[in-house]
Short mmCIF file of C-alpha atoms in Angstrom, two decimals:
data_model
loop_
_atom_site.label_atom_id
_atom_site.label_comp_id
_atom_site.label_asym_id
_atom_site.label_seq_id
_atom_site.Cartn_x
_atom_site.Cartn_y
_atom_site.Cartn_z
CA MET B 273 0.08 0.07 0.06
CA PHE B 274 2.68 2.32 0.90
CA SER B 275 4.59 1.67 -2.32
CA ARG B 276 1.58 2.37 -4.34
CA VAL B 277 0.87 5.64 -2.44
CA TYR B 278 4.50 6.77 -2.94
CA THR B 279 4.41 5.90 -6.70
CA ILE B 280 1.46 8.24 -7.18
CA PHE B 281 3.22 11.07 -5.24
CA ASP B 282 6.33 10.33 -7.07
CA ARG B 283 4.66 10.57 -10.40
CA ARG B 284 3.23 13.90 -9.48
CA ARG B 285 6.31 15.36 -8.27
CA ARG B 286 8.54 14.13 -11.05
CA PRO B 287 6.41 13.22 -14.05
CA LEU B 288 9.40 12.27 -16.28
CA ARG B 289 11.02 9.78 -13.90
CA ASN B 290 9.57 6.83 -15.70
CA HIS B 291 9.65 8.18 -19.21
CA VAL B 292 12.79 6.33 -20.30
CA TYR B 293 11.63 4.85 -23.60
CA LEU B 294 12.29 6.50 -26.88
CA ALA B 295 9.76 4.98 -29.24
CA PHE B 296 10.50 5.28 -33.02
CA PRO B 297 7.22 4.26 -34.65
CA ASP B 298 8.60 4.46 -38.31
CA HIS B 299 11.15 1.60 -37.33
CA ASN B 300 9.05 -0.36 -34.81
CA ILE B 301 11.78 -0.05 -32.12
CA ALA B 302 12.21 1.51 -28.94
CA TYR B 303 15.36 2.68 -27.13
CA ALA B 304 15.48 2.45 -23.42
CA ARG B 305 17.49 5.60 -22.08
CA ILE B 306 18.89 4.32 -18.84
CA THR B 307 22.53 5.41 -19.08
CA GLU B 308 23.45 8.86 -20.31
CA PRO B 309 26.82 7.93 -21.99
CA ALA B 310 25.22 5.44 -24.12
CA PHE B 311 22.53 7.99 -25.27
CA ARG B 312 25.22 10.62 -26.16
CA ALA B 313 27.44 8.02 -28.05
CA LEU B 314 24.36 6.83 -29.92
CA CYS B 315 22.82 10.19 -30.72
CA PRO B 316 23.74 10.07 -34.45
CA VAL B 317 21.92 6.71 -34.66
CA LEU B 318 18.89 7.92 -32.69
CA HIS B 319 18.61 11.08 -34.96
CA ALA B 320 18.47 8.76 -37.84
CA LEU B 321 15.71 6.73 -36.49
CA ALA B 322 13.77 9.99 -35.89
CA GLY B 323 13.96 10.98 -39.42
CA LEU B 324 16.91 13.51 -38.94
CA SER B 325 19.66 11.58 -40.59
CA GLU B 326 21.20 14.91 -41.94
CA VAL B 327 22.47 15.59 -38.30
CA THR B 328 26.08 14.72 -37.81
CA PRO B 329 28.20 14.78 -34.57
CA ASP B 330 29.92 17.91 -36.00
CA ASP B 331 26.51 19.76 -36.31
CA ALA B 332 25.77 18.87 -32.65
CA LEU B 333 29.22 20.24 -31.45
CA GLU B 334 28.62 23.63 -33.29
CA ASN B 335 25.36 23.94 -31.51
CA ASN B 336 26.43 23.61 -27.63
CA GLY B 337 26.99 19.71 -28.16
CA ALA B 338 24.92 17.05 -26.31
CA ASP B 339 22.18 19.44 -25.17
CA TYR B 340 21.48 20.83 -28.55
CA SER B 341 21.64 17.22 -30.09
CA GLU B 342 19.05 16.08 -27.49
CA ARG B 343 16.57 18.84 -28.02
CA LEU B 344 16.73 18.47 -31.78
CA LEU B 345 16.05 14.82 -31.54
CA PHE B 346 12.64 15.53 -30.27
CA HIS B 347 11.80 17.48 -33.55
CA GLY B 348 11.86 14.11 -35.25
CA ASN B 349 9.33 11.21 -35.22
CA VAL B 350 10.00 9.99 -31.61
CA GLU B 351 7.86 9.63 -28.56
CA LEU B 352 9.10 9.57 -24.93
CA LEU B 353 7.08 7.09 -23.11
CA THR B 354 6.80 5.15 -19.86
CA ALA B 355 6.91 1.22 -19.94
CA ARG B 356 3.02 1.25 -19.53
CA GLU B 357 2.39 3.90 -22.21
CA LEU B 358 4.69 1.92 -24.59
CA LYS B 359 3.11 -1.33 -24.04
CA ARG B 360 -0.41 -0.09 -24.58
CA ARG B 361 0.35 2.01 -27.54
CA TYR B 362 3.00 -0.31 -29.36
CA PRO B 363 2.45 -3.86 -27.82
CA ASP B 364 4.68 -5.54 -30.58
CA MET B 365 7.52 -2.95 -30.75
CA LYS B 366 10.87 -4.29 -29.88
CA ILE B 367 12.82 -2.74 -27.08
CA VAL B 368 16.39 -2.54 -27.01
CA ALA B 369 18.43 -1.33 -23.89
CA TRP B 370 22.04 -0.35 -23.51
CA VAL B 371 23.34 -1.06 -19.87
CA GLN B 372 26.59 0.14 -18.33
CA ASP B 373 28.81 -1.18 -15.63
CA PRO B 374 27.36 0.24 -12.58
CA LEU B 375 30.73 1.42 -11.06
CA GLU B 376 31.30 3.42 -14.30
CA ARG B 377 27.80 4.68 -14.27
CA LEU B 378 28.04 5.96 -10.69
CA ALA B 379 31.61 7.37 -11.53
CA TYR B 380 29.63 9.48 -14.25
CA CYS B 381 26.96 10.57 -11.98
CA TYR B 382 29.39 11.62 -9.36
CA GLU B 383 31.35 13.85 -11.77
CA LYS B 384 28.04 15.29 -13.35
CA VAL B 385 26.43 16.01 -10.07
CA ILE B 386 29.15 16.60 -7.53
CA LEU B 387 32.24 17.78 -9.35
CA ALA B 388 30.49 19.91 -12.12
CA ASP B 389 30.56 23.62 -11.77
CA THR B 390 26.89 23.90 -11.57
CA PRO B 391 24.48 23.98 -8.41
CA LEU B 392 23.27 20.65 -7.16
CA PRO B 393 19.94 19.77 -8.60
CA SER B 394 17.08 20.24 -6.07
CA TYR B 395 16.68 16.42 -5.80
CA TYR B 396 20.29 16.11 -4.47
CA SER B 397 20.05 19.10 -2.34
CA GLU B 398 16.97 18.08 -0.62
CA ARG B 399 18.53 14.66 0.14
CA HIS B 400 21.63 16.23 1.75
CA PHE B 401 24.11 15.51 -0.91
CA HIS B 402 26.85 18.26 -1.07
CA LYS B 403 29.59 19.54 -3.28
CA ASP B 404 32.43 18.48 -1.05
CA MET B 405 31.51 14.82 -1.06
CA SER B 406 34.25 12.42 -1.62
CA PRO B 407 33.51 9.39 -3.77
CA GLN B 408 33.21 7.10 -0.65
CA GLU B 409 30.69 9.68 0.85
CA PHE B 410 28.75 9.86 -2.36
CA VAL B 411 28.50 5.91 -2.85
CA SER B 412 27.59 5.50 0.96
CA HIS B 413 24.71 8.11 0.57
CA VAL B 414 23.55 6.63 -2.71
CA GLU B 415 23.51 3.16 -0.95
CA LEU B 416 20.90 4.41 1.63
CA ILE B 417 18.48 5.46 -1.06
CA SER B 418 16.25 2.85 -2.63
CA ASP B 419 15.34 2.41 -6.28
CA LEU B 420 11.88 3.61 -5.31
CA GLU B 421 13.26 6.96 -4.36
CA ALA B 422 16.41 7.10 -6.51
CA ASP B 423 17.16 9.69 -9.30
CA ASN B 424 17.47 8.11 -12.69
CA LEU B 425 21.12 8.77 -12.67
CA PHE B 426 21.78 6.17 -10.00
CA ARG B 427 18.55 4.04 -9.98
CA SER B 428 19.43 0.54 -10.71
CA GLN B 429 19.19 -0.38 -14.48
CA THR B 430 17.17 -3.44 -13.46
CA ALA B 431 14.60 -1.39 -11.72
CA ALA B 432 14.41 0.98 -14.63
CA LEU B 433 13.84 -1.83 -17.08
CA THR B 434 11.30 -3.82 -15.07
CA TYR B 435 7.63 -3.57 -15.61
CA LYS B 436 4.92 -5.86 -13.81
CA GLY B 437 7.65 -8.03 -12.60
CA SER B 438 9.45 -8.66 -15.96
CA LEU B 439 12.20 -7.26 -18.00
CA THR B 440 11.00 -4.96 -20.66
CA ALA B 441 13.88 -5.12 -23.09
CA ASP B 442 13.98 -7.69 -25.84
CA ILE B 443 17.64 -6.93 -26.50
CA VAL B 444 20.10 -5.88 -23.83
CA LEU B 445 23.53 -4.50 -25.11
CA LEU B 446 26.70 -3.79 -23.06
CA LEU B 447 28.16 -0.22 -23.44
CA GLU B 448 31.65 -1.49 -22.58
CA GLN B 449 31.49 -3.61 -25.69
CA TYR B 450 30.50 -0.65 -27.84
CA GLU B 451 31.52 -1.63 -31.36
CA GLU B 452 29.97 -5.23 -31.06
CA SER B 453 26.86 -3.72 -29.45
CA LEU B 454 26.64 -1.04 -32.06
CA ASP B 455 26.77 -3.64 -34.90
CA MET B 456 23.90 -5.62 -33.26
CA PHE B 457 21.88 -2.48 -32.73
CA LEU B 458 22.26 -1.37 -36.43
CA SER B 459 21.27 -5.01 -37.53
CA GLU B 460 18.02 -4.68 -35.54
CA ILE B 461 16.78 -1.37 -37.15
CA SER B 462 15.60 -0.65 -40.66
CA LEU B 463 17.79 2.02 -41.54
CA LYS B 464 18.56 2.24 -45.26
CA ALA B 465 21.98 3.66 -44.59
CA LYS B 466 24.39 3.70 -41.60
CA PRO B 467 24.30 7.08 -39.89
CA ARG B 468 27.42 9.16 -40.40
CA SER B 469 29.32 8.84 -37.19
CA THR B 470 32.93 8.72 -36.27
CA ALA B 471 32.09 8.36 -32.75
CA ARG B 472 33.69 5.54 -30.59
CA TYR B 473 32.77 5.03 -26.94
CA ARG B 474 35.54 5.39 -24.43
CA ILE B 475 34.70 5.71 -20.71
CA SER B 476 37.64 8.18 -20.24
CA ASP B 477 35.67 10.71 -22.46
CA TYR B 478 32.94 10.85 -19.89
CA VAL B 479 34.88 10.17 -16.57
CA SER B 480 38.32 11.40 -15.55
CA HIS B 481 40.99 8.95 -14.86
CA SER B 482 41.29 10.13 -11.31
CA THR B 483 37.54 9.49 -10.44
CA LEU B 484 37.70 6.10 -12.11
CA ARG B 485 40.64 5.18 -9.97
CA SER B 486 38.78 6.27 -6.83
CA PHE B 487 35.64 4.16 -7.82
CA LYS B 488 37.86 1.17 -8.40
CA ASP B 489 39.18 1.24 -4.67
CA ASP B 490 38.27 -2.21 -3.09
CA TRP B 491 36.02 -0.97 -0.41
CA LEU B 492 34.05 1.36 -2.69
CA SER B 493 33.78 -1.39 -5.37
CA ARG B 494 32.33 -3.77 -2.78
CA LYS B 495 29.73 -1.18 -1.92
CA LEU B 496 28.75 -0.85 -5.37
CA ARG B 497 28.49 -4.61 -6.05
CA ASN B 498 26.01 -4.91 -3.07
CA ARG B 499 23.91 -1.88 -4.07
CA TYR B 500 23.77 -3.06 -7.65
CA LYS B 501 23.76 -6.63 -7.24
CA SER B 502 20.72 -7.18 -9.45
CA ASP B 503 22.40 -5.32 -12.36
CA TYR B 504 25.64 -7.28 -12.01
CA ASP B 505 23.68 -10.50 -11.62
CA LEU B 506 21.34 -9.97 -14.52
CA PHE B 507 23.65 -8.04 -17.00
CA TYR B 508 27.26 -8.79 -16.15
CA SER B 509 27.36 -12.21 -14.47
CA LYS B 510 29.33 -13.78 -17.51
CA GLU B 511 31.86 -10.95 -17.44
CA LEU B 512 32.31 -11.27 -13.63
CA ALA B 513 32.78 -15.03 -14.17
CA GLN B 514 35.55 -14.46 -16.77
CA ALA B 515 37.46 -11.90 -14.82
#
């Protein structure tokens, strides 16, 4: 009962929280936007799916980079939906999700929220995050916040992709295997030509080496494996077994 009441309250306060699916009706495919680096790396492909294939990475850079590129995307044929809306409107649409190692995902969140030269978003200030937080303090704080209350930047990917107890995605691709995953993604969509893009994914383009080293500390890494156990078990169990 409490969970249901909180969900209603949460929808009123943060109506876009669960709108993580970009549906492209012309191609009968949806992209689950749950990790920002994947979204940024894939922008040329997403533009092409939205019918904006003339947009190139250079065009975006000339117009304030990722922010401009994201705004422009919604001038195309794309809908931003919740899982419920997607299943009701397009029950047969294929859903593709790109996931990221939770450690690298949290390191990105830390740099974007804590280290950036911008004020804390209201969500974070209301929950007593602060700009002087060390990576250890940040992860300890995140660890205490459940997925029910978590911001999308650190909400577990399993929670974001679960609807009525089941995983929504038909295909899950790993961001760390970018080139292989991109080939699989392109093979699933009906684009006549491959989008013009020279982009390659490297975590160092999104997170500094010093932050990554901090997040790979043994104590902190164990904390993250406990907090995001569902993500590691569901998406990264093979990689962990091979490590």
